[in-house]
Tab-separated table of C-alpha atoms in Angstrom:
chain	number	residue	atom	x	y	z
N	1	UNK	CA	24.352	23.451	10.895
N	2	UNK	CA	24.865	20.837	13.122
N	3	UNK	CA	22.092	18.721	14.775
N	4	UNK	CA	22.774	20.072	18.025
N	5	UNK	CA	23.213	23.226	17.055
N	6	UNK	CA	20.572	25.286	19.312
N	7	UNK	CA	17.713	24.684	21.802
N	8	UNK	CA	14.880	22.123	20.631
N	9	UNK	CA	12.300	23.655	22.234
N	10	UNK	CA	12.559	22.559	26.078
N	11	UNK	CA	13.895	20.467	28.840
N	12	UNK	CA	15.317	17.061	27.742
N	13	UNK	CA	12.681	14.097	28.312
N	14	UNK	CA	15.638	11.020	27.753
N	15	UNK	CA	19.522	11.513	27.890
N	16	UNK	CA	21.384	9.250	26.441
N	17	UNK	CA	22.227	7.587	30.024
N	18	UNK	CA	18.135	6.646	29.559
N	19	UNK	CA	18.010	4.118	26.622
N	20	UNK	CA	14.431	3.554	25.394
N	21	UNK	CA	13.606	0.516	24.081
N	22	UNK	CA	11.934	-0.261	21.085
N	23	UNK	CA	7.971	-1.100	20.483
N	24	UNK	CA	8.586	-4.319	18.928
N	25	UNK	CA	5.205	-5.110	18.789
N	26	UNK	CA	4.315	-2.441	16.964
N	27	UNK	CA	7.604	-2.357	14.417
N	28	UNK	CA	6.290	-6.288	13.807
N	29	UNK	CA	2.245	-5.471	13.109
N	30	UNK	CA	2.871	-2.351	10.979
N	31	UNK	CA	4.778	-4.612	8.209
N	32	UNK	CA	2.569	-7.263	7.526
N	33	UNK	CA	5.146	-8.924	5.006
N	34	UNK	CA	9.064	-10.172	4.991
N	35	UNK	CA	11.035	-6.447	5.236
N	36	UNK	CA	12.901	-7.207	8.428
N	37	UNK	CA	15.977	-5.253	6.513
N	38	UNK	CA	16.088	-1.550	5.424
N	39	UNK	CA	15.955	-0.837	1.751
N	40	UNK	CA	18.296	0.276	0.371
N	41	UNK	CA	17.637	4.378	1.185
N	42	UNK	CA	16.854	3.731	4.621
N	43	UNK	CA	19.550	1.787	5.125
N	44	UNK	CA	22.059	4.474	4.027
N	45	UNK	CA	19.838	7.397	6.120
N	46	UNK	CA	20.058	5.111	8.827
N	47	UNK	CA	23.926	4.804	9.185
N	48	UNK	CA	24.074	8.779	8.548
N	49	UNK	CA	22.028	9.010	11.297
N	50	UNK	CA	24.307	6.304	13.889
N	51	UNK	CA	27.166	8.020	12.492
N	52	UNK	CA	26.407	11.509	13.616
N	53	UNK	CA	24.552	10.145	16.944
N	54	UNK	CA	28.738	8.295	17.654
N	55	UNK	CA	29.797	11.888	16.757
N	56	UNK	CA	31.780	11.290	13.503
N	57	UNK	CA	30.087	12.003	10.451
N	58	UNK	CA	33.311	12.067	8.770
N	59	UNK	CA	34.862	8.908	10.243
N	60	UNK	CA	34.629	5.086	10.309
N	61	UNK	CA	30.711	3.752	9.951
N	62	UNK	CA	28.950	2.289	12.784
N	63	UNK	CA	28.356	-1.110	11.962
N	64	UNK	CA	24.934	-1.375	11.005
N	65	UNK	CA	22.610	-4.393	12.127
N	66	UNK	CA	21.179	-5.972	9.599
N	67	UNK	CA	17.840	-5.898	11.172
N	68	UNK	CA	15.277	-2.893	11.304
N	69	UNK	CA	14.662	-3.939	14.946
N	70	UNK	CA	18.022	-3.819	16.153
N	71	UNK	CA	18.699	-1.190	13.750
N	72	UNK	CA	16.089	1.378	15.875
N	73	UNK	CA	17.085	-0.359	18.775
N	74	UNK	CA	20.811	0.731	18.001
N	75	UNK	CA	19.681	4.309	17.474
N	76	UNK	CA	17.942	4.590	20.078
N	77	UNK	CA	20.353	3.721	22.440
N	78	UNK	CA	21.638	7.352	22.211
N	79	UNK	CA	18.133	8.640	24.249
N	80	UNK	CA	15.277	9.723	22.949
N	81	UNK	CA	17.047	13.378	23.333
N	82	UNK	CA	19.591	12.750	21.383
N	83	UNK	CA	17.769	11.103	18.285
N	84	UNK	CA	14.942	14.134	18.713
N	85	UNK	CA	18.393	16.689	17.613
N	86	UNK	CA	18.297	15.157	15.157
N	87	UNK	CA	15.323	15.328	13.147
N	88	UNK	CA	16.145	19.631	12.338
N	89	UNK	CA	19.737	18.404	10.923
N	90	UNK	CA	20.721	19.911	7.796
N	91	UNK	CA	21.049	16.900	6.449
N	92	UNK	CA	17.091	15.751	5.591
N	93	UNK	CA	18.155	12.352	4.950
N	94	UNK	CA	19.410	12.526	8.331
N	95	UNK	CA	15.803	14.274	9.701
N	96	UNK	CA	13.679	11.580	8.451
N	97	UNK	CA	14.927	8.761	9.592
N	98	UNK	CA	14.981	10.343	12.846
N	99	UNK	CA	11.733	10.780	13.130
N	100	UNK	CA	11.291	7.191	11.728
N	101	UNK	CA	12.828	5.851	14.884
N	102	UNK	CA	11.166	8.335	16.937
N	103	UNK	CA	7.587	6.532	15.457
N	104	UNK	CA	8.957	3.592	17.641
N	105	UNK	CA	10.499	4.495	20.571
N	106	UNK	CA	8.599	2.349	23.148
N	107	UNK	CA	7.331	5.866	25.587
N	108	UNK	CA	4.447	5.917	27.329
N	109	UNK	CA	1.631	8.354	27.568
N	110	UNK	CA	3.291	10.439	30.221
N	111	UNK	CA	6.361	10.743	28.451
N	112	UNK	CA	4.598	10.882	25.323
N	113	UNK	CA	2.470	14.239	26.383
N	114	UNK	CA	5.960	15.367	27.713
N	115	UNK	CA	7.706	15.186	23.663
N	116	UNK	CA	4.941	16.282	22.920
N	117	UNK	CA	5.820	20.006	22.631
N	118	UNK	CA	9.496	19.310	21.556
N	119	UNK	CA	7.635	17.600	18.707
N	120	UNK	CA	5.624	20.732	17.685
N	121	UNK	CA	8.439	23.095	17.807
N	122	UNK	CA	10.449	21.098	16.214
N	123	UNK	CA	8.348	20.731	13.516
N	124	UNK	CA	7.713	24.196	12.807
N	125	UNK	CA	11.511	24.737	12.672
N	126	UNK	CA	11.860	22.398	10.184
N	127	UNK	CA	11.676	23.524	6.355
N	128	UNK	CA	12.272	20.067	4.868
N	129	UNK	CA	8.407	18.787	3.887
N	130	UNK	CA	9.212	15.475	4.173
N	131	UNK	CA	10.363	15.946	7.340
N	132	UNK	CA	7.261	17.473	8.475
N	133	UNK	CA	5.513	14.974	7.307
N	134	UNK	CA	7.153	12.275	9.483
N	135	UNK	CA	6.989	13.896	12.508
N	136	UNK	CA	3.711	14.956	11.755
N	137	UNK	CA	3.053	10.516	12.285
N	138	UNK	CA	5.372	10.572	15.377
N	139	UNK	CA	3.187	13.345	16.678
N	140	UNK	CA	0.167	11.397	16.018
N	141	UNK	CA	1.222	8.956	18.326
N	142	UNK	CA	0.163	11.230	21.012
N	143	UNK	CA	-3.141	11.506	20.067
N	144	UNK	CA	-6.114	10.232	21.838
N	145	UNK	CA	-7.561	7.068	19.873
N	146	UNK	CA	-10.838	9.384	19.349
N	147	UNK	CA	-8.679	11.855	17.414
N	148	UNK	CA	-10.880	14.324	18.627
N	149	UNK	CA	-9.751	18.512	18.726
N	150	UNK	CA	-9.753	18.601	22.161
N	151	UNK	CA	-6.919	16.383	21.727
N	152	UNK	CA	-4.150	18.630	21.454
N	153	UNK	CA	-1.971	16.374	19.729
N	154	UNK	CA	-5.590	15.482	17.349
N	155	UNK	CA	-5.650	19.507	17.185
N	156	UNK	CA	-2.599	19.974	14.992
N	157	UNK	CA	-3.178	16.565	13.367
N	158	UNK	CA	-6.968	18.457	12.255
N	159	UNK	CA	-5.156	22.518	11.576
N	160	UNK	CA	-2.856	20.504	8.558
N	161	UNK	CA	-6.299	18.364	7.235
N	162	UNK	CA	-7.312	21.971	5.587
N	163	UNK	CA	-3.753	23.041	4.754
N	164	UNK	CA	-5.142	23.513	1.045
N	165	UNK	CA	-1.788	24.785	-0.829
N	166	UNK	CA	-0.038	21.605	1.197
N	167	UNK	CA	-1.059	18.499	-0.097
N	168	UNK	CA	1.528	16.327	1.085
N	169	UNK	CA	1.044	17.411	4.578
N	170	UNK	CA	-2.707	17.195	4.131
N	171	UNK	CA	-2.696	13.680	3.417
N	172	UNK	CA	-0.387	12.883	6.268
N	173	UNK	CA	-2.658	14.669	8.709
N	174	UNK	CA	-5.474	12.864	7.314
N	175	UNK	CA	-3.427	8.974	7.519
N	176	UNK	CA	-2.030	9.790	10.824
N	177	UNK	CA	-5.630	11.099	12.468
N	178	UNK	CA	-7.161	8.311	10.273
N	179	UNK	CA	-4.807	5.381	12.041
N	180	UNK	CA	-5.534	6.303	15.344
N	181	UNK	CA	-9.446	5.639	15.099
N	182	UNK	CA	-11.141	8.952	13.632
N	183	UNK	CA	-12.382	8.813	9.603
N	184	UNK	CA	-15.023	12.121	9.475
N	185	UNK	CA	-15.267	13.974	6.268
N	186	UNK	CA	-12.538	15.931	7.336
N	187	UNK	CA	-10.675	13.272	6.759
N	188	UNK	CA	-12.071	11.275	4.258
N	189	UNK	CA	-11.608	15.037	2.081
N	190	UNK	CA	-8.439	15.295	3.530
N	191	UNK	CA	-7.558	12.081	1.711
N	192	UNK	CA	-8.811	11.957	-1.478
N	193	UNK	CA	-7.473	15.939	-1.987
N	194	UNK	CA	-4.099	14.692	-0.871
N	195	UNK	CA	-4.341	11.961	-3.549
N	196	UNK	CA	-5.253	14.327	-5.938
N	197	UNK	CA	-3.700	17.667	-5.553
N	198	UNK	CA	0.131	14.989	-5.600
N	199	UNK	CA	0.239	14.938	-2.081
N	200	UNK	CA	2.212	11.461	-2.181
N	201	UNK	CA	5.469	12.618	-3.646
N	202	UNK	CA	6.142	14.356	0.256
N	203	UNK	CA	5.514	11.044	1.366
N	204	UNK	CA	7.783	8.698	-1.084
N	205	UNK	CA	11.435	9.478	0.530
N	206	UNK	CA	9.978	8.293	3.584
N	207	UNK	CA	11.411	4.772	4.970
N	208	UNK	CA	7.567	4.234	5.376
N	209	UNK	CA	6.637	4.051	1.957
N	210	UNK	CA	10.249	2.635	0.750
N	211	UNK	CA	8.805	-1.331	0.316
N	212	UNK	CA	5.061	-0.848	-0.136
N	213	UNK	CA	4.639	2.937	-1.872
N	214	UNK	CA	2.908	5.192	-0.911
N	215	UNK	CA	-0.079	3.400	-3.236
N	216	UNK	CA	0.558	0.320	0.458
N	217	UNK	CA	0.163	3.643	3.197
N	218	UNK	CA	-3.461	4.910	1.711
N	219	UNK	CA	-4.675	1.483	0.342
N	220	UNK	CA	-4.273	1.183	3.940
N	221	UNK	CA	-5.965	3.655	5.410
N	222	UNK	CA	-8.719	2.933	3.098
N	223	UNK	CA	-8.418	-1.259	3.263
N	224	UNK	CA	-9.087	-0.966	7.158
N	225	UNK	CA	-5.776	-3.219	8.182
N	226	UNK	CA	-3.302	-3.361	10.333
N	227	UNK	CA	-0.488	-1.160	10.603
N	228	UNK	CA	0.771	2.303	11.834
N	229	UNK	CA	2.382	1.649	15.458
N	230	UNK	CA	0.247	-1.693	15.323
N	231	UNK	CA	-3.461	-0.238	16.002
N	232	UNK	CA	-6.203	-1.839	14.764
N	233	UNK	CA	-9.526	-0.239	14.697
N	234	UNK	CA	-12.734	-2.010	13.518
N	235	UNK	CA	-14.729	0.361	11.548
N	236	UNK	CA	-18.934	0.519	11.871
N	237	UNK	CA	-20.494	-0.454	9.065
N	238	UNK	CA	-21.655	3.234	8.651
N	239	UNK	CA	-17.601	4.120	7.937
N	240	UNK	CA	-17.087	1.214	5.710
N	241	UNK	CA	-20.130	2.999	3.818
N	242	UNK	CA	-18.373	5.796	3.624
N	243	UNK	CA	-14.679	4.856	2.524
N	244	UNK	CA	-16.639	3.513	-0.540
N	245	UNK	CA	-18.480	6.699	-0.638
N	246	UNK	CA	-14.853	8.468	-1.203
N	247	UNK	CA	-13.222	6.365	-3.247
N	248	UNK	CA	-15.626	6.329	-5.711
N	249	UNK	CA	-16.255	10.009	-6.409
N	250	UNK	CA	-12.110	9.672	-5.907
N	251	UNK	CA	-12.000	7.832	-8.725
N	252	UNK	CA	-15.201	9.352	-10.595
N	253	UNK	CA	-13.974	12.860	-10.593
N	254	UNK	CA	-10.109	12.658	-10.253
N	255	UNK	CA	-9.053	9.385	-11.458
N	256	UNK	CA	-5.070	8.986	-10.910
N	257	UNK	CA	-3.265	5.651	-10.565
N	258	UNK	CA	-3.141	5.577	-6.706
N	259	UNK	CA	-6.942	6.387	-6.313
N	260	UNK	CA	-7.323	3.249	-8.542
N	261	UNK	CA	-5.120	0.625	-6.831
N	262	UNK	CA	-7.094	1.647	-3.124
N	263	UNK	CA	-10.292	1.113	-5.250
N	264	UNK	CA	-8.294	-1.881	-6.497
N	265	UNK	CA	-7.930	-2.769	-2.852
N	266	UNK	CA	-10.335	-2.406	-1.342
N	267	UNK	CA	-12.851	-4.977	-4.000
N	268	UNK	CA	-11.904	-6.964	-1.408
N	269	UNK	CA	-14.913	-6.504	0.608
N	270	UNK	CA	-17.402	-7.685	-2.615
N	271	UNK	CA	-21.185	-6.760	-0.787
N	272	UNK	CA	-19.838	-3.598	-0.399
N	273	UNK	CA	-17.174	-2.345	-3.118
N	274	UNK	CA	-20.066	-3.377	-6.153
N	275	UNK	CA	-19.826	0.206	-7.424
N	276	UNK	CA	-16.163	1.040	-7.454
N	277	UNK	CA	-16.380	-2.587	-9.679
N	278	UNK	CA	-18.294	-0.974	-11.756
N	279	UNK	CA	-16.116	2.633	-11.749
N	280	UNK	CA	-13.175	0.419	-12.593
N	281	UNK	CA	-14.959	-0.729	-15.724
N	282	UNK	CA	-15.894	2.302	-16.887
N	283	UNK	CA	-11.810	3.502	-16.854
N	284	UNK	CA	-11.637	0.766	-19.537
N	285	UNK	CA	-12.362	3.007	-22.157
N	286	UNK	CA	-9.816	6.180	-20.510
N	287	UNK	CA	-7.917	7.899	-22.850
N	288	UNK	CA	-4.820	7.722	-20.658
N	289	UNK	CA	-3.072	4.320	-21.334
N	290	UNK	CA	-1.797	3.426	-17.055
N	291	UNK	CA	-5.066	3.878	-16.122
N	292	UNK	CA	-6.418	1.845	-17.801
N	293	UNK	CA	-3.879	-0.920	-16.992
N	294	UNK	CA	-4.082	0.085	-13.613
N	295	UNK	CA	-7.869	-0.159	-13.864
N	296	UNK	CA	-7.756	-3.472	-15.306
N	297	UNK	CA	-5.376	-4.923	-12.530
N	298	UNK	CA	-7.332	-4.005	-9.569
N	299	UNK	CA	-9.783	-5.951	-11.539
N	300	UNK	CA	-7.980	-8.693	-12.430
N	301	UNK	CA	-6.297	-9.701	-9.114
N	302	UNK	CA	-9.747	-10.429	-7.900
N	303	UNK	CA	-11.361	-14.250	-8.309
N	304	UNK	CA	-13.424	-14.523	-9.695
N	305	UNK	CA	-13.539	-10.761	-11.148
N	306	UNK	CA	-16.289	-8.486	-10.419
N	307	UNK	CA	-19.698	-9.733	-12.602
N	308	UNK	CA	-19.966	-5.404	-13.645
N	309	UNK	CA	-16.957	-5.407	-15.988
N	310	UNK	CA	-18.315	-8.042	-18.227
N	311	UNK	CA	-19.120	-5.750	-21.293
N	312	UNK	CA	-16.192	-3.770	-20.579
N	313	UNK	CA	-13.527	-6.491	-20.859
N	314	UNK	CA	-14.994	-6.979	-24.247
N	315	UNK	CA	-14.909	-3.928	-25.337
N	316	UNK	CA	-11.644	-3.747	-24.160
N	317	UNK	CA	-10.344	-6.748	-26.857
N	318	UNK	CA	-9.401	-4.176	-29.361
N	319	UNK	CA	-7.405	-2.102	-26.623
N	320	UNK	CA	-3.904	-2.254	-27.963
N	321	UNK	CA	-2.659	-1.763	-24.709
N	322	UNK	CA	-4.961	-3.800	-22.295
N	323	UNK	CA	-6.715	-5.733	-24.852
N	324	UNK	CA	-4.329	-9.337	-23.864
N	325	UNK	CA	-5.042	-8.875	-20.303
N	326	UNK	CA	-8.875	-8.074	-20.794
N	327	UNK	CA	-8.929	-11.053	-22.759
N	328	UNK	CA	-7.792	-13.204	-20.150
N	329	UNK	CA	-9.601	-11.933	-17.148
N	330	UNK	CA	-12.904	-12.227	-19.300
N	331	UNK	CA	-11.598	-15.876	-19.966
N	332	UNK	CA	-11.740	-16.248	-16.200
N	333	UNK	CA	-15.411	-15.495	-16.119
N	334	UNK	CA	-15.845	-18.058	-18.295
N	335	UNK	CA	-17.332	-16.191	-21.127
N	336	UNK	CA	-17.375	-17.169	-24.585
N	337	UNK	CA	-16.170	-13.396	-26.260
N	338	UNK	CA	-13.033	-14.544	-25.317
N	339	UNK	CA	-12.426	-17.754	-27.334
N	340	UNK	CA	-11.181	-16.448	-30.398
N	341	UNK	CA	-8.135	-14.514	-28.628
N	342	UNK	CA	-7.419	-17.315	-26.135
N	343	UNK	CA	-7.122	-19.847	-29.732
N	344	UNK	CA	-4.886	-17.401	-31.198
N	345	UNK	CA	-2.537	-17.042	-28.516
N	346	UNK	CA	-2.906	-20.912	-27.702
N	347	UNK	CA	0.213	-21.816	-29.587
N	348	UNK	CA	2.567	-19.123	-28.342
N	349	UNK	CA	2.140	-21.344	-24.651
N	350	UNK	CA	1.775	-18.161	-22.248
N	351	UNK	CA	1.200	-18.410	-18.644
N	352	UNK	CA	-2.235	-16.750	-18.908
N	353	UNK	CA	-3.780	-18.708	-21.540
N	354	UNK	CA	-3.577	-21.626	-19.994
N	355	UNK	CA	-5.244	-20.005	-16.536
N	356	UNK	CA	-8.124	-19.070	-18.215
N	357	UNK	CA	-8.704	-22.325	-20.274
N	358	UNK	CA	-9.321	-23.794	-16.232
N	359	UNK	CA	-12.276	-21.398	-16.229
N	360	UNK	CA	-13.851	-22.331	-19.771
N	361	UNK	CA	-14.635	-25.821	-19.001
N	362	UNK	CA	-18.111	-24.747	-20.144
N	363	UNK	CA	-16.396	-24.343	-23.493
N	364	UNK	CA	-14.698	-27.771	-24.091
N	365	UNK	CA	-16.613	-28.407	-27.029
N	366	UNK	CA	-15.072	-25.062	-29.269
N	367	UNK	CA	-11.707	-25.739	-27.098
N	368	UNK	CA	-11.034	-29.262	-27.314
N	369	UNK	CA	-9.951	-29.785	-30.467
N	370	UNK	CA	-7.367	-27.307	-30.880
N	371	UNK	CA	-5.790	-28.625	-27.480
N	372	UNK	CA	-5.781	-32.398	-28.719
N	373	UNK	CA	-4.328	-30.902	-31.969
N	374	UNK	CA	-1.789	-29.578	-29.539
N	375	UNK	CA	-0.964	-32.609	-27.377
N	376	UNK	CA	-0.611	-34.905	-30.442
N	377	UNK	CA	2.304	-32.764	-31.333
N	378	UNK	CA	3.839	-30.878	-27.639
N	379	UNK	CA	6.324	-28.466	-27.902
N	380	UNK	CA	8.015	-29.134	-24.833
N	381	UNK	CA	6.495	-31.048	-21.489
N	382	UNK	CA	5.576	-27.996	-19.713
N	383	UNK	CA	3.209	-28.242	-22.474
N	384	UNK	CA	1.816	-31.634	-22.198
N	385	UNK	CA	2.098	-30.482	-18.206
N	386	UNK	CA	-0.340	-27.031	-18.541
N	387	UNK	CA	-2.742	-28.698	-20.964
N	388	UNK	CA	-3.123	-32.046	-19.399
N	389	UNK	CA	-3.913	-30.081	-16.204
N	390	UNK	CA	-6.201	-27.580	-18.054
N	391	UNK	CA	-8.192	-31.121	-18.991
N	392	UNK	CA	-7.909	-32.678	-15.870
N	393	UNK	CA	-9.645	-29.354	-13.704
N	394	UNK	CA	-12.232	-29.795	-16.373
N	395	UNK	CA	-13.255	-33.047	-14.977
N	396	UNK	CA	-12.634	-31.772	-11.413
N	397	UNK	CA	-13.901	-28.276	-11.189
N	398	UNK	CA	-13.814	-29.350	-7.543
N	399	UNK	CA	-10.013	-29.112	-7.115
N	400	UNK	CA	-9.933	-25.280	-8.808
N	401	UNK	CA	-8.608	-23.041	-5.878
N	402	UNK	CA	-10.606	-19.888	-5.366
N	403	UNK	CA	-8.272	-17.762	-4.970
N	404	UNK	CA	-4.935	-16.952	-6.298
N	405	UNK	CA	-5.144	-17.282	-10.156
N	406	UNK	CA	-2.511	-13.920	-9.701
N	407	UNK	CA	-2.029	-12.917	-13.433
N	408	UNK	CA	1.623	-11.335	-13.682
N	409	UNK	CA	0.347	-7.912	-15.505
């Protein structure tokens, strides 16, 4: 079976003679990091798609531009109709990247409305779950900003919110609706359930997830950042509280690394996220080492670390997996309970030691003998510099940045 076999559900909306531009602004907003070029997997898929659009999968490869925007534009030169036919390709790699291309075609509301029946027909026909997830994201473009059940596209997405046996599509529908401005109990429940039941595995092969992971995609939904076709909605205070309540439920009832990563990202909103900090602190004693590490990372990447977790960090210092990291994080809170571990590690010249010491000026009397001993016989110039910098910042705390201080764990 080839991409052009059979009927794809309706009359052509665009043809190869009708070139469609790329939503350049949406593209730029969707990726806030330095992600200008396709990744390895999406690049290979784009090569296959471009070759198929050129009519020769087995022939010489089509030269693909390095920039994402140019590569998407090259595919769309063949028209939306040609790209849409490839969504149902026998090779799911081509189907997935074809849906990705459609997500960035510059189409007005009328064109999207006309395209919707064909998108739905294609969605019903394809079997690959990841291709179907990508199509749900494309379908969401046709949903109105309120994303209510009266909207044909939103109605389809809401139907998949209740698909308990398809956690990947349930999670995708929730993400798509959330980016259209909908965040009610049904959307929140689907996000939580989709994460808990492993729905992220369906999203992992998508080009959107290749750079930042499924955790990145879901955390964007919870953290209210821009993206997902360049649209941003300012949540109400009530909606913000609802987000915190649902992610708190998620990490309390069924913690996963994905859920913990989301909670850690939400700590930036300090006034509303203190309950999350306390819940992450409790996870520092969880029986699974991976969850303990993820919880500590979420807490440690913020300065200052949340006050609610001081005692949890102190208890975690004896943990064979996260003990050292807990000591460093506790030191950054200027807590005396971190002193034994930091003094012991001082001769090892770990960068984390110096980071923590810069915040411990209140304990200078205890630390000074050890620091002077190291300065009297330094191992190298780097050690001298780091310790001198510690002493300087003790004397000039106003020069110590309020943000940053990320640790490499």
